[in-house]
Every structure is written in C-alpha cells, then in structure tokens.
mmCIF file of C-alpha atoms in Angstrom:
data_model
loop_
_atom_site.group_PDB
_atom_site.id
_atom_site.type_symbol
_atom_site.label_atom_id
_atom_site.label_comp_id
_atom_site.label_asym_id
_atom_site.label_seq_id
_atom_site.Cartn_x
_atom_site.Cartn_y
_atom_site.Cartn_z
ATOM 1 C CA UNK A 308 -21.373 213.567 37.887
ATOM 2 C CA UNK A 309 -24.205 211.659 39.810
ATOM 3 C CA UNK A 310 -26.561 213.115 36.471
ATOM 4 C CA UNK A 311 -24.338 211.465 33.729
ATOM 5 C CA UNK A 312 -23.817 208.537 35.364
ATOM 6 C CA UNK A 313 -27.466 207.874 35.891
ATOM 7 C CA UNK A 314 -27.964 208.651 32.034
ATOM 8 C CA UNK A 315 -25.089 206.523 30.907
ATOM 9 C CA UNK A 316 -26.062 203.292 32.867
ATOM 10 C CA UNK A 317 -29.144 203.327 31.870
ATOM 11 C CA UNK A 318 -28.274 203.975 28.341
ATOM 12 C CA UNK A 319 -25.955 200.897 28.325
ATOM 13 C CA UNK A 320 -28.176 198.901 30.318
ATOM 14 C CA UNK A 321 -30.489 198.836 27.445
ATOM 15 C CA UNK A 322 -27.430 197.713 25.241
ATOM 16 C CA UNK A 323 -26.056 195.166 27.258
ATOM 17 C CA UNK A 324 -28.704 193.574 27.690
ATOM 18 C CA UNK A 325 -28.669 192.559 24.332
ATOM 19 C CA UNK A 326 -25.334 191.852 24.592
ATOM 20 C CA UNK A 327 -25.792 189.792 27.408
ATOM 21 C CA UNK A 328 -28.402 187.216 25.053
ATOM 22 C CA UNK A 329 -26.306 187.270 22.383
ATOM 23 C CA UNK A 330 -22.935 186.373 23.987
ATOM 24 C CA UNK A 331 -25.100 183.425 26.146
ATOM 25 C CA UNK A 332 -26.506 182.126 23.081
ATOM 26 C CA UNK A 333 -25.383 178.932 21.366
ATOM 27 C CA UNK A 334 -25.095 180.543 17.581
ATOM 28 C CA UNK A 335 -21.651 180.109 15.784
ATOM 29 C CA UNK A 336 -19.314 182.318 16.716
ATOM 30 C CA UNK A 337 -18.852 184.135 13.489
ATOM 31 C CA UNK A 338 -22.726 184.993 13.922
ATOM 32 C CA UNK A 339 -22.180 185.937 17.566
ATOM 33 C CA UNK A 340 -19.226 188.291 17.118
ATOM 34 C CA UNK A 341 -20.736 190.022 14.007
ATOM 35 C CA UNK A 342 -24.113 190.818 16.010
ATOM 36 C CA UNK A 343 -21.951 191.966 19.111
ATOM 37 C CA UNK A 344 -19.780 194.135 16.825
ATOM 38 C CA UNK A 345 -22.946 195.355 15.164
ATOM 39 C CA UNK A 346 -23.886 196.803 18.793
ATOM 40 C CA UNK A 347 -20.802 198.330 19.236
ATOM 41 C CA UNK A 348 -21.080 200.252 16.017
ATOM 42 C CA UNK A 349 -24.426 201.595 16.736
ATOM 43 C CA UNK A 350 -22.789 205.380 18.577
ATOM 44 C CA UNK A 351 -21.185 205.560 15.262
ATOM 45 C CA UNK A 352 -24.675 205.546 13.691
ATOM 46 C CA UNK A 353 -26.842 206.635 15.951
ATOM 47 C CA UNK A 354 -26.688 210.195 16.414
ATOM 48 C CA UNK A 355 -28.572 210.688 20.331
ATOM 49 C CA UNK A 356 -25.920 208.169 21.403
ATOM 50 C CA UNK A 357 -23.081 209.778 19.261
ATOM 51 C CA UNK A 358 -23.599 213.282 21.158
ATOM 52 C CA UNK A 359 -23.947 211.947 24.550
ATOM 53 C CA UNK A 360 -20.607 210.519 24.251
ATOM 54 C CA UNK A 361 -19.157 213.982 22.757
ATOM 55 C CA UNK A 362 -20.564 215.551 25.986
ATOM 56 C CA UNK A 363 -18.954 212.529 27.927
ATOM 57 C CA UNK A 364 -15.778 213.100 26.628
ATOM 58 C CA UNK A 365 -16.213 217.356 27.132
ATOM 59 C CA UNK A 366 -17.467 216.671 30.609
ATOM 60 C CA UNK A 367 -14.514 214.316 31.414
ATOM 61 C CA UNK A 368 -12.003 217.511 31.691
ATOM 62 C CA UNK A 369 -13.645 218.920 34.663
ATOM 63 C CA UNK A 370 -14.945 216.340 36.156
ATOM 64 C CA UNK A 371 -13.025 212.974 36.197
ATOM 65 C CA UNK A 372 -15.359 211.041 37.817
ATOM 66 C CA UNK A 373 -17.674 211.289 34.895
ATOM 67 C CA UNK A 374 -14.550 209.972 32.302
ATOM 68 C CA UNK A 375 -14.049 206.979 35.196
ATOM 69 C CA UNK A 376 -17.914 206.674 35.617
ATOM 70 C CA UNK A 377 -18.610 205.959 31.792
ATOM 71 C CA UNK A 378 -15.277 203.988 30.874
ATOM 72 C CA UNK A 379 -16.182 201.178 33.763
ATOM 73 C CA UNK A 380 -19.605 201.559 32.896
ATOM 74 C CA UNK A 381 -19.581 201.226 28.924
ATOM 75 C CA UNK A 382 -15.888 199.949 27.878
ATOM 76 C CA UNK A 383 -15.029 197.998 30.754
ATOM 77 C CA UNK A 384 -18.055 195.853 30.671
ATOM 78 C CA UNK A 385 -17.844 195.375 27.000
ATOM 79 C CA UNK A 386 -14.361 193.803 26.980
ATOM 80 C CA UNK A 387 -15.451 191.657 29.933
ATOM 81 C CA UNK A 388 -18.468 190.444 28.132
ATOM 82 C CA UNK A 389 -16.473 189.518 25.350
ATOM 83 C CA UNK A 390 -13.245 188.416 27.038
ATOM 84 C CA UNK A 391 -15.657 186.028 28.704
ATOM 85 C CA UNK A 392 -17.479 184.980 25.366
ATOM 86 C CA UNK A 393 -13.748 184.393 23.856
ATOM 87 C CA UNK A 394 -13.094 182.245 26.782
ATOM 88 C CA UNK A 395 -16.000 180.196 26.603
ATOM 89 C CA UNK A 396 -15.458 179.575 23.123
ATOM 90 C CA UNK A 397 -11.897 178.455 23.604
ATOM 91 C CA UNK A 398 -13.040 176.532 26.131
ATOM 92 C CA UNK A 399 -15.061 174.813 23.398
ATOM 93 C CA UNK A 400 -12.414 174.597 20.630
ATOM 94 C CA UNK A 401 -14.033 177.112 18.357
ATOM 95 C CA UNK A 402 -11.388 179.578 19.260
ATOM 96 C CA UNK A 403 -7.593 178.702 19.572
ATOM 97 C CA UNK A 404 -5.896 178.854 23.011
ATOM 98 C CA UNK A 405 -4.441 182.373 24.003
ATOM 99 C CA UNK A 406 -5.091 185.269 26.162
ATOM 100 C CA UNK A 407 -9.214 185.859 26.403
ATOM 101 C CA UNK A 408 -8.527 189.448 27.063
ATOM 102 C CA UNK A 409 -6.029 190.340 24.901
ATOM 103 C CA UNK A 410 -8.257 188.497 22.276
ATOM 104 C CA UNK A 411 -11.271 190.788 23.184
ATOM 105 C CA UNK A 412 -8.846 194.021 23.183
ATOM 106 C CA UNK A 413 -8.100 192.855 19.549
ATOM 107 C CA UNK A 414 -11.448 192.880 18.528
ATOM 108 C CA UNK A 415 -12.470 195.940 20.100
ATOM 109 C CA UNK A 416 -9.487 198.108 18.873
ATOM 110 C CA UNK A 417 -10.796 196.269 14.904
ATOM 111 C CA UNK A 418 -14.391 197.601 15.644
ATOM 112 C CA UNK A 419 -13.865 201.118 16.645
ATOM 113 C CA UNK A 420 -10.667 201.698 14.533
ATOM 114 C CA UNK A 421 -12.114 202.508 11.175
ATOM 115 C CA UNK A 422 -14.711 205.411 12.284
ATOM 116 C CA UNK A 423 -14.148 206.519 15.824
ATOM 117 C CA UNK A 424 -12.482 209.477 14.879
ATOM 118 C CA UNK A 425 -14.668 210.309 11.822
ATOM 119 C CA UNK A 426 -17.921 210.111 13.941
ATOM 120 C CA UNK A 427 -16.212 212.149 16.806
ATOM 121 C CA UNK A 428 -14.853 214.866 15.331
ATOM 122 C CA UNK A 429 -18.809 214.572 12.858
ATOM 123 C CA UNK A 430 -17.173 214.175 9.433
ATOM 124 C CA UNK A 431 -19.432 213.922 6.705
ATOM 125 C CA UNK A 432 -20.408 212.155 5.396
ATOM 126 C CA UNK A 433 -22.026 210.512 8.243
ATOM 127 C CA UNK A 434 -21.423 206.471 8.639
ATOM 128 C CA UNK A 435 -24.186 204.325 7.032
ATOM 129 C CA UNK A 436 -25.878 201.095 8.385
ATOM 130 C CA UNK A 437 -24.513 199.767 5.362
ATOM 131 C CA UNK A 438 -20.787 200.395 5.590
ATOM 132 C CA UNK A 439 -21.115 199.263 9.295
ATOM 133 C CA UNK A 440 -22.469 195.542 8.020
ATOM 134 C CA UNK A 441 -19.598 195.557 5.925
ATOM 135 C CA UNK A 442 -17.267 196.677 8.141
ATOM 136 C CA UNK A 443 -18.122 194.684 10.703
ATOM 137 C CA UNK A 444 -18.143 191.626 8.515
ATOM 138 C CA UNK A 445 -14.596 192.067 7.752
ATOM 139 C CA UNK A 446 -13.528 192.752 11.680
ATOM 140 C CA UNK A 447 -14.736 189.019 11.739
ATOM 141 C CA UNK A 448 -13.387 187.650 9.124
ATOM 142 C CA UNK A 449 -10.284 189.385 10.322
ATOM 143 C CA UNK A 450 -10.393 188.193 13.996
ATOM 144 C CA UNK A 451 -11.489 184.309 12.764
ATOM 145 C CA UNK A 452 -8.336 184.362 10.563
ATOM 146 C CA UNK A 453 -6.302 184.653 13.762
ATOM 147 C CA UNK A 454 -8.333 182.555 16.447
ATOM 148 C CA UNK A 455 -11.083 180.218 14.752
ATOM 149 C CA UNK A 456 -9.873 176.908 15.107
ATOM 150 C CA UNK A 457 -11.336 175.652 11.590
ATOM 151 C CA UNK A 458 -11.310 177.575 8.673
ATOM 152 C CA UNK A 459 -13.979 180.387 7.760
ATOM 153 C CA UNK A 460 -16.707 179.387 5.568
ATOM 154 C CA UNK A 461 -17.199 181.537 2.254
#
C-alpha cells in the first residue's frame, strides 16, 4: 500500500500543480474551467496514467487502504481545488450564489461522465485529444448555462 501511494502522490503532484496555477490565476472563468477540465481528461488519454488507475482500482479489493489512499489523494483534492475556485468566483459575481461543492461535484460528474467507462473497461476506439477539446468545451458551456452570472459569449 505504502508502494502505490508513493507512486500516486507523486503522479498527482505533478498534476496539481498545474492545477494549482490555473485555479489561482485571474483568466475568465470559462478559460479556467476548460483548462482544469482538460487536466482531468488527460487518464482518459493518456495511456501510463490510464493503467495505473486500472491497477488502482484491481489493487483496491485487497487492500483498502490503497482505494482510500488514491481517492483522498487524486479525487478529493480535485473537488476541493475546484469547490474552492467556484467559491472564489462567486465570491466575485462571475458565478451565481449556491453550494461551492455541490457546484464542483456537478462539474466533475460532466467531465468524467462521457468516457470513464469506455477508457476503463479500454474500448476502442481509444479517446482522442480532439474529442476531449470538444467535450470539454461543452461541460463548460453546460456548467456556465447553470452558474455564470452573465451570459456565455459565442
């Protein structure tokens, strides 16, 4: 257990720390939340970080701790980034006043709904670069509909 969580902190370490500029920075939040749900696509894409989670997820049956180890380490601290980042930006009027976490839990559940299982269970064809831009376009679009404060710009 002590192995994998070694290799999965410092695997998301490396990720969140670009996560970390991004959700600091002052860019508008459409910008912001398309980048951040441009990093959460990449273990759809990228297929070292697509297998370490399938060996997560096999690992998890026999030993717990590993499950517990990676969803605090990876899942957690990506809804608390972004519950934070949703809260700042209501804070500011760019978002509309309501729950910062159930906001972020929105917005998660959007980014990983369309090819979690596909890229778990490997269907091919494998998930392009491409359709994640577009997909995670439209998660935006999608999430602004419900919380931007002004309307989206086309």
């Amino acid at each position: 257990a002590d192995l994998f969580t070694a290799v999965m902190k410092r695997r998301s370490d490396a990720g969140f720390a670009r996560v970390t500029t991004l959700v600091q920075s002052a860019e508008p939040i459409d910008r912001v939340l398309g980048d951040y749900a441009i990093e959460l696509f990449l273990p759809f894409v990228n297929q070292d970080l697509l297998r370490l989670l399938r060996t997560i997820i096999n690992a998890s049956e026999m030993f717990p701790d590993v499950g517990r180890a990676f969803w605090t380490i990876g899942p957690v601290r990506a809804h608390e980034m972004l519950a934070d980042l949703v809260r700042d930006r209501m804070a500011k009027g760019e978002l509309r006043q309501d729950d910062p976490s159930e906001a972020a839990h929105l917005f998660l559940a959007m980014c990983s709904g369309r090819f979690w299982y596909r890229t778990l269970v490997d269907i091919r064809p494998r998930v392009t670069k491409a359709e994640v831009d577009t997909y995670a376009r439209r998660v935006v679009e999608s999430f602004l509909r419900i919380y931007a404060t002004t309307p989206l710009r086309t």
